């Protein structure tokens, strides 16, 4: 362990990492405390607040070029250690740490209000999982090498599974949890293979050592594309890239705060973060980067189309998350990881805000369906304002956080030479503005509709309690604040964006808003007319482009049949040989048993016959 | 060995005739041991087998002119007498206790 001082960001990062672990252990082992519900929540929230403070301190101590590494040898080996665990604190990991700690804290506070009707033991279980998730995500963010990254990568996957299946009595939730687990696992196999292959080539898991190797040009490039592609598979599963994006919309079966934390702000961005961490490695294989860019842009566009036909507010947001993850990945593919990472941070803020806002709506209305809402503008003014802030940010309107990072991405993709993906992203930006304002106009404006939901007809709609609105306001202020910050301090971009980029980006966003306004507010354009004009696309989008059917068919007709065949071989061929041997043993044992009659005369007879045979054998003329 | 003893008697009965007799006697005895159910019958069979061995010993001794075989035979006969006495005594005692002398019925030690 390297000596550390109290001005060392690494030590604060480690404190931030260990606090949620502590609260998880307390809650997991302290049975009565966990069963008590709200008290368990308070323990978890206190630790999350401490983690946020430590993360902020670590971030403020971090300089752009500085890097602190606290590492323990985990698997010692004669020639250096095989694997280390620890904390690698630099500018990227500490800002990400702050994002994780912040959203985690706000979501946990919000959950106290959102899940107030839950039974106490279930609530305690929820906060235990939340603590475990915070710990796992921070461990992933701070990982100094691939091995620790993979361990925490799997841990966040586990937390995602547990929290999606929080209402495990509901079959849809249980199914969605399993689906998410399986599909991300399919990508994770690729990640594991990639990590092992990379270790085979470089002999180390450590990011810094790998970086030194790459910079010294000592890593053989031939065949490296296979390795980076395998690594990308892991990122593809986690960050919901086409065609492994199908789990994310289903993951909305979990509680809404979980969706905000795990499936919008933090865990799904782990893939993007992995690429940000190892972009120097991917830069050696430009073909894979191009593929990442194209898949990212395609995912962004596809998910944006899908979001346009959803009526479940959480599914709209889920597809929008997939779409925005596509944006980030495209920036990575263009080689400008900084732009993608910036969007990751702003998106983390405003998407968490949108999800929590949607949660407040759902909590009040008792339904996910935007057609069950309507006219909420008067009933829930606070929620509507913060939701609008998030929407404008997502749509990419200047002054709001999302605008700058999105423009950064578009500029990066354009100067990265990916013209095709660039226009796909512009189209996706138009659709983003359209589908978000479709939700806004249907749910907030329009006439007041009858409400069918858990709260019953005639229930008076109102804003959520302060425990829920305060996190919303914090996130909303931050969304605007980031925008204002970028307005003042425009960071030096790594590329030169063309001058027409800003008008174009704002133009398509405004056009999207206008179309939504004309269709759903003014009704100058009939929604049915739009639906008819795009009927084939609409039908395909409603069927989710048949991807789920494809996967289900593959599973049912290929995997299951193959498994049956292998099962048959095992049951009848492999087991058959073993059973035959055991049957023979039994039969011959039974037969030989009869020789042991217990009668001395029989033994004498046997002796005599044996002796005779022996004599004959000895005397036999040869 | 005294020189006056002829090595073979006229009309010469050859050695193999003695051996065949002994072998037949041994086989009859073995057959008796294996097939008789009565303990006394088994004992009789054993006696026959022992006597066939005696015939062998005597025949070999006679034909090789070595007295050792004759001496052995005397020992064998005396031991056989002792064995028969002991064996018959055992059989009688068993018969008194179990009221049977059939070997198949003496299965107290059988699991």
Coordinates of C-alpha atoms in Angstrom, one line a residue, chain A residues 49-466:
Chain A
X49 CA -24.8 11.0 2.7
X50 CA -21.4 10.3 4.2
X51 CA -20.4 8.7 1.0
X52 CA -21.5 11.8 -1.0
X53 CA -19.5 14.1 1.3
X54 CA -16.4 11.9 0.9
X55 CA -16.9 11.7 -2.8
X56 CA -17.2 15.4 -3.1
X57 CA -14.1 15.9 -1.0
X58 CA -12.2 13.4 -3.2
X59 CA -13.4 15.2 -6.3
X60 CA -12.5 18.6 -5.0
X61 CA -9.0 17.4 -4.2
X62 CA -8.5 15.9 -7.6
X63 CA -6.5 17.7 -10.2
X64 CA -7.1 17.1 -13.9
X65 CA -3.9 15.2 -14.4
X66 CA -3.6 13.8 -10.9
X67 CA -4.1 10.2 -10.1
X68 CA -4.0 8.3 -6.9
X69 CA -3.9 4.6 -6.5
X70 CA -4.5 2.6 -3.4
X71 CA -4.0 -1.0 -4.1
X72 CA -3.8 -4.2 -2.1
X73 CA -2.3 -7.4 -3.5
X74 CA -5.1 -9.8 -3.8
X75 CA -3.5 -12.7 -5.6
X76 CA 0.3 -12.4 -5.0
X77 CA 2.6 -14.1 -7.4
X78 CA 6.3 -14.5 -7.6
X79 CA 6.7 -12.2 -10.6
X80 CA 4.6 -9.3 -9.3
X81 CA 1.0 -9.6 -8.2
X82 CA -1.5 -11.3 -10.4
X83 CA -4.4 -9.2 -9.2
X84 CA -4.8 -6.2 -7.1
X85 CA -7.9 -4.7 -5.6
X86 CA -8.2 -1.1 -4.5
X87 CA -9.1 2.4 -5.6
X88 CA -7.9 4.3 -8.6
X89 CA -9.0 7.9 -8.1
X90 CA -8.6 10.3 -11.0
X91 CA -10.7 13.1 -12.5
X92 CA -13.0 10.7 -14.3
X93 CA -13.6 8.2 -11.5
X94 CA -14.1 10.9 -8.8
X95 CA -16.7 12.8 -10.8
X96 CA -18.5 9.6 -11.6
X97 CA -18.2 8.7 -7.9
X98 CA -19.9 12.0 -7.1
X99 CA -22.7 11.3 -9.6
X100 CA -23.3 7.8 -8.2
X101 CA -23.3 9.0 -4.6
X102 CA -25.5 11.9 -5.3
X103 CA -28.2 10.1 -7.3
X104 CA -28.0 7.2 -4.8
X105 CA -28.6 9.5 -1.9
X106 CA -31.4 11.4 -3.5
X107 CA -33.1 8.2 -4.7
X108 CA -33.0 6.7 -1.3
X109 CA -34.5 9.8 0.3
X110 CA -37.2 9.8 -2.4
X111 CA -37.9 6.1 -1.8
X112 CA -38.9 6.9 1.7
X113 CA -41.9 8.8 0.3
X114 CA -42.4 6.6 -2.8
X115 CA -42.5 3.3 -1.0
X116 CA -44.3 4.6 2.2
X117 CA -47.1 2.0 1.8
X118 CA -44.7 -0.9 1.6
X119 CA -44.6 -3.5 4.5
X120 CA -41.7 -2.9 6.8
X121 CA -39.6 -6.0 6.1
X122 CA -39.9 -5.4 2.4
X123 CA -38.7 -1.8 2.8
X124 CA -35.7 -2.9 4.9
X125 CA -34.9 -5.4 2.1
X126 CA -35.1 -2.6 -0.4
X127 CA -32.7 -0.4 1.4
X128 CA -30.3 -3.3 2.0
X129 CA -30.2 -3.8 -1.8
X130 CA -29.8 -0.1 -2.3
X131 CA -26.7 0.0 -0.1
X132 CA -25.3 -3.0 -1.8
X133 CA -25.8 -1.4 -5.2
X134 CA -24.2 1.9 -4.1
X135 CA -21.1 -0.1 -2.9
X136 CA -21.0 -2.2 -6.0
X137 CA -21.3 0.7 -8.4
X138 CA -18.6 2.7 -6.5
X139 CA -16.4 -0.3 -6.6
X140 CA -16.9 -0.5 -10.3
X141 CA -16.2 3.1 -10.8
X142 CA -13.0 3.1 -8.7
X143 CA -11.7 -0.3 -10.0
X144 CA -7.9 -0.1 -10.7
X145 CA -8.0 -3.1 -13.0
X146 CA -10.2 -5.3 -15.1
X147 CA -10.5 -8.0 -12.5
X148 CA -12.1 -5.8 -9.8
X149 CA -14.1 -4.1 -12.5
X150 CA -15.6 -7.4 -13.5
X151 CA -16.4 -8.5 -10.0
X152 CA -18.3 -5.3 -9.3
X153 CA -19.8 -5.4 -12.8
X154 CA -21.4 -8.7 -11.8
X155 CA -22.4 -7.3 -8.5
X156 CA -24.3 -4.4 -10.0
X157 CA -25.9 -6.9 -12.3
X158 CA -27.0 -8.9 -9.3
X159 CA -28.4 -5.7 -7.6
X160 CA -30.3 -4.8 -10.7
X161 CA -31.8 -8.3 -10.8
X162 CA -32.8 -8.1 -7.1
X163 CA -34.3 -4.6 -7.4
X164 CA -36.2 -5.2 -10.7
X165 CA -37.7 -8.3 -9.0
X166 CA -38.4 -6.3 -5.8
X167 CA -42.1 -7.0 -6.2
X168 CA -41.3 -10.6 -6.9
X169 CA -44.9 -11.7 -6.3
X170 CA -45.8 -10.1 -9.6
X171 CA -45.0 -12.5 -12.4
X172 CA -44.1 -9.7 -14.8
X173 CA -41.5 -8.3 -12.4
X174 CA -40.0 -11.7 -11.7
X175 CA -39.8 -12.4 -15.5
X176 CA -38.3 -9.0 -16.2
X177 CA -35.7 -9.6 -13.5
X178 CA -34.7 -12.9 -15.0
X179 CA -34.7 -11.4 -18.5
X180 CA -32.4 -8.6 -17.5
X181 CA -30.1 -10.9 -15.7
X182 CA -29.8 -13.3 -18.6
X183 CA -29.4 -10.8 -21.4
X184 CA -26.7 -8.8 -19.6
X185 CA -25.1 -12.1 -18.7
X186 CA -24.9 -12.9 -22.4
X187 CA -22.8 -9.8 -22.8
X188 CA -20.8 -10.4 -19.6
X189 CA -19.6 -13.7 -21.0
X190 CA -18.0 -11.7 -23.8
X191 CA -16.5 -9.3 -21.3
X192 CA -15.0 -12.1 -19.3
X193 CA -13.5 -13.7 -22.4
X194 CA -12.1 -10.4 -23.4
X195 CA -10.5 -9.8 -20.0
X196 CA -8.9 -13.2 -20.0
X197 CA -7.7 -12.8 -23.6
X198 CA -6.2 -9.4 -22.8
X199 CA -4.5 -10.9 -19.8
X200 CA -3.1 -13.6 -21.9
X201 CA -1.6 -11.0 -24.2
X202 CA -0.5 -8.4 -21.8
X203 CA 0.0 -10.4 -18.6
X204 CA -1.8 -7.9 -16.4
X205 CA -5.3 -6.7 -15.4
X206 CA -4.2 -3.3 -14.2
X207 CA -5.4 -0.3 -16.2
X208 CA -2.2 1.7 -15.5
X209 CA 0.1 -1.1 -16.5
X210 CA -1.9 -1.7 -19.6
X211 CA -1.9 2.0 -20.4
X212 CA 1.9 2.1 -20.1
X213 CA 2.1 -1.0 -22.4
X214 CA -0.1 0.6 -25.0
X215 CA 1.7 3.9 -24.9
X216 CA 5.1 2.1 -25.2
X217 CA 3.6 0.2 -28.2
X218 CA 4.4 -3.1 -26.6
X219 CA 0.9 -4.5 -26.9
X220 CA 0.7 -6.5 -30.2
X221 CA -2.1 -5.0 -32.3
X222 CA -2.6 -8.1 -34.5
X223 CA -5.7 -9.9 -33.4
X224 CA -6.5 -7.2 -30.7
X225 CA -9.8 -6.4 -32.5
X226 CA -11.2 -9.7 -31.2
X227 CA -10.3 -8.8 -27.7
X228 CA -11.7 -5.3 -27.8
X229 CA -14.9 -6.6 -29.5
X230 CA -15.3 -9.1 -26.6
X231 CA -14.9 -6.3 -24.1
X232 CA -17.4 -4.3 -26.1
X233 CA -19.9 -7.2 -25.8
X234 CA -20.0 -6.7 -22.1
X235 CA -20.6 -3.0 -22.5
X236 CA -23.3 -3.8 -25.1
X237 CA -25.2 -5.9 -22.6
X238 CA -24.9 -3.5 -19.7
X239 CA -25.5 -0.3 -21.7
X240 CA -28.4 -1.8 -23.6
X241 CA -27.0 -1.5 -27.1
X242 CA -28.8 -3.1 -30.1
X243 CA -29.5 -6.0 -30.1
X244 CA -29.1 -6.6 -26.4
X245 CA -31.3 -3.6 -25.4
X246 CA -34.4 -5.6 -25.0
X247 CA -34.0 -6.1 -21.2
X248 CA -34.1 -2.4 -20.3
X249 CA -37.7 -1.5 -21.1
X250 CA -38.8 -4.6 -19.2
X251 CA -36.7 -3.6 -16.2
X252 CA -39.2 -0.8 -15.6
X253 CA -41.2 -3.4 -13.6
X254 CA -39.1 -2.5 -10.7
X255 CA -39.9 0.5 -8.4
X256 CA -39.5 3.8 -10.2
X257 CA -36.7 5.1 -7.9
X258 CA -34.8 1.9 -8.9
X259 CA -35.3 2.7 -12.5
X260 CA -34.0 6.2 -11.9
X261 CA -30.9 5.1 -10.1
X262 CA -29.9 1.8 -11.8
X263 CA -31.6 1.9 -15.2
X264 CA -31.0 5.5 -16.1
X265 CA -28.3 7.2 -14.1
X266 CA -25.7 4.7 -13.1
X267 CA -25.6 1.0 -13.8
X268 CA -26.5 1.2 -17.5
X269 CA -23.8 3.7 -18.0
X270 CA -21.2 1.2 -16.8
X271 CA -20.6 0.1 -20.3
X272 CA -20.0 3.7 -21.4
X273 CA -17.7 4.2 -18.4
X274 CA -15.8 1.0 -19.3
X275 CA -15.1 2.4 -22.8
X276 CA -14.1 5.7 -21.3
X277 CA -11.7 4.0 -19.0
X278 CA -10.1 1.9 -21.8
X279 CA -10.5 4.1 -24.8
X280 CA -6.8 4.1 -25.4
X281 CA -7.1 0.3 -25.8
X282 CA -10.0 0.6 -28.2
X283 CA -8.2 3.3 -30.2
X284 CA -5.8 0.6 -31.3
X285 CA -8.6 -1.1 -33.1
X286 CA -10.4 1.5 -35.2
X287 CA -12.6 -1.1 -36.9
X288 CA -14.2 -2.0 -33.6
X289 CA -14.6 1.7 -32.8
X290 CA -16.4 2.2 -36.0
X291 CA -18.7 -0.7 -35.3
X292 CA -19.4 0.8 -31.8
X293 CA -20.3 4.1 -33.4
X294 CA -22.6 2.6 -36.0
X295 CA -24.3 0.3 -33.5
X296 CA -24.6 3.2 -31.0
X297 CA -26.2 5.5 -33.6
X298 CA -28.6 2.8 -34.8
X299 CA -29.6 2.0 -31.2
X300 CA -30.2 5.7 -30.6
X301 CA -32.5 6.0 -33.6
X302 CA -34.3 2.6 -33.1
X303 CA -35.0 3.3 -29.5
X304 CA -36.2 6.9 -30.3
X305 CA -38.7 5.4 -32.8
X306 CA -39.8 2.8 -30.2
X307 CA -40.3 5.6 -27.6
X308 CA -42.7 7.4 -29.9
X309 CA -45.4 4.7 -29.7
X310 CA -45.3 3.9 -26.0
X311 CA -48.1 5.0 -23.8
X312 CA -46.4 3.8 -20.5
X313 CA -44.5 6.8 -19.2
X314 CA -41.8 4.7 -17.7
X315 CA -41.3 2.8 -21.0
X316 CA -41.0 6.1 -22.9
X317 CA -38.2 7.0 -20.5
X318 CA -36.6 3.6 -20.7
X319 CA -36.4 3.8 -24.5
X320 CA -35.1 7.3 -24.2
X321 CA -32.4 6.0 -21.9
X322 CA -31.5 3.4 -24.5
X323 CA -31.4 6.1 -27.1
X324 CA -29.2 8.4 -25.0
X325 CA -26.9 5.5 -24.3
X326 CA -26.6 5.1 -28.0
X327 CA -25.5 8.7 -28.2
X328 CA -22.8 8.2 -25.7
X329 CA -21.6 5.0 -27.4
X330 CA -21.5 6.8 -30.8
X331 CA -19.2 9.4 -29.3
X332 CA -17.0 6.7 -28.0
X333 CA -17.0 5.1 -31.4
X334 CA -15.9 8.4 -32.9
X335 CA -12.9 8.3 -30.6
X336 CA -14.0 11.2 -28.4
X337 CA -14.6 9.6 -25.1
X338 CA -14.7 12.9 -23.3
X339 CA -17.9 14.0 -25.1
X340 CA -19.6 10.7 -24.4
X341 CA -18.6 10.8 -20.7
X342 CA -19.9 14.4 -20.4
X343 CA -23.2 13.3 -21.7
X344 CA -23.1 10.4 -19.3
X345 CA -22.9 12.9 -16.4
X346 CA -25.5 15.3 -17.6
X347 CA -27.8 12.5 -18.6
X348 CA -27.4 10.9 -15.2
X349 CA -28.7 14.1 -13.6
X350 CA -31.6 14.9 -15.9
X351 CA -32.7 11.3 -16.5
X352 CA -32.8 10.6 -12.8
X353 CA -34.9 13.8 -12.5
X354 CA -37.3 12.6 -15.2
X355 CA -37.7 9.2 -13.7
X356 CA -38.2 10.5 -10.2
X357 CA -40.7 13.0 -11.7
X358 CA -42.5 10.2 -13.5
X359 CA -42.5 8.4 -10.2
X360 CA -44.2 11.3 -8.5
X361 CA -46.9 11.3 -11.2
X362 CA -47.4 7.5 -10.9
X363 CA -47.5 7.7 -7.2
X364 CA -50.2 10.3 -7.3
X365 CA -52.2 9.1 -10.3
X366 CA -51.8 5.4 -9.6
X367 CA -51.2 4.4 -13.3
X368 CA -48.2 4.4 -15.6
X369 CA -50.4 5.2 -18.7
X370 CA -50.0 8.7 -20.0
X371 CA -53.6 8.6 -21.3
X372 CA -54.8 8.1 -17.7
X373 CA -53.1 11.3 -16.8
X374 CA -53.9 14.6 -18.4
X375 CA -54.5 18.0 -17.1
X376 CA -52.0 17.5 -14.3
X377 CA -50.6 20.9 -14.8
X378 CA -52.9 22.4 -12.2
X379 CA -53.0 19.5 -9.8
X380 CA -49.2 19.0 -9.5
X381 CA -47.5 22.2 -10.5
X382 CA -44.1 21.4 -8.8
X383 CA -43.8 18.0 -10.4
X384 CA -44.7 19.5 -13.8
X385 CA -42.1 22.2 -13.5
X386 CA -39.3 19.8 -12.6
X387 CA -40.4 17.3 -15.2
X388 CA -40.4 20.1 -17.8
X389 CA -36.8 21.0 -16.8
X390 CA -35.8 17.4 -17.4
X391 CA -37.6 17.2 -20.7
X392 CA -36.1 20.4 -22.0
X393 CA -32.7 19.1 -21.0
X394 CA -33.2 15.8 -22.7
X395 CA -34.6 17.5 -25.8
X396 CA -31.4 19.6 -26.0
X397 CA -32.6 23.1 -25.5
X398 CA -29.9 25.7 -24.7
X399 CA -29.4 26.7 -21.1
X400 CA -30.2 23.2 -20.0
X401 CA -27.6 20.6 -19.1
X402 CA -28.4 18.1 -21.8
X403 CA -27.9 20.6 -24.7
X404 CA -24.2 21.1 -24.3
X405 CA -23.3 17.5 -23.9
X406 CA -25.5 16.5 -26.8
X407 CA -24.0 19.1 -29.0
X408 CA -20.6 18.0 -27.9
X409 CA -21.5 14.5 -29.0
X410 CA -22.8 15.6 -32.4
X411 CA -19.7 17.6 -33.0
X412 CA -17.5 14.7 -31.9
X413 CA -19.2 12.3 -34.2
X414 CA -19.1 14.7 -37.1
X415 CA -15.4 15.5 -36.7
X416 CA -14.8 11.8 -36.0
X417 CA -15.8 11.2 -39.7
X418 CA -18.9 9.2 -39.0
X419 CA -21.3 11.0 -41.3
X420 CA -23.9 8.2 -41.4
X421 CA -24.2 7.9 -37.6
X422 CA -24.2 11.7 -37.4
X423 CA -27.4 12.0 -39.4
X424 CA -28.9 9.1 -37.5
X425 CA -28.3 11.0 -34.3
X426 CA -29.8 14.2 -35.7
X427 CA -32.9 12.3 -36.6
X428 CA -32.9 10.7 -33.1
X429 CA -32.6 14.2 -31.6
X430 CA -35.7 15.3 -33.5
X431 CA -37.6 12.2 -32.3
X432 CA -36.4 12.7 -28.8
X433 CA -37.9 16.2 -28.6
X434 CA -41.1 14.9 -30.2
X435 CA -41.7 11.9 -27.9
X436 CA -40.8 13.8 -24.8
X437 CA -43.2 16.6 -25.5
X438 CA -45.8 14.1 -26.6
X439 CA -45.7 12.9 -23.1
X440 CA -45.8 16.4 -21.7
X441 CA -48.7 17.6 -23.7
X442 CA -50.8 14.4 -23.2
X443 CA -50.1 14.1 -19.5
X444 CA -49.9 17.7 -18.3
X445 CA -52.1 19.7 -20.7
X446 CA -55.2 18.4 -22.3
X447 CA -58.4 17.7 -20.5
X448 CA -58.6 16.1 -17.1
X449 CA -59.3 12.5 -17.6
X450 CA -61.0 10.1 -15.2
X451 CA -58.4 8.3 -13.2
X452 CA -58.3 4.6 -12.8
X453 CA -55.7 3.6 -10.3
X454 CA -54.8 2.4 -6.9
X455 CA -56.2 5.6 -5.3
X456 CA -59.6 5.2 -6.7
X457 CA -61.9 7.6 -8.6
X458 CA -62.5 11.0 -7.1
X459 CA -59.1 11.0 -5.4
X460 CA -57.7 14.5 -5.1
X461 CA -54.5 14.8 -7.0
X462 CA -51.7 16.8 -5.5
X463 CA -48.0 17.2 -5.4
X464 CA -45.9 14.6 -3.7
X465 CA -44.7 15.1 -0.1
X466 CA -41.5 17.1 0.5

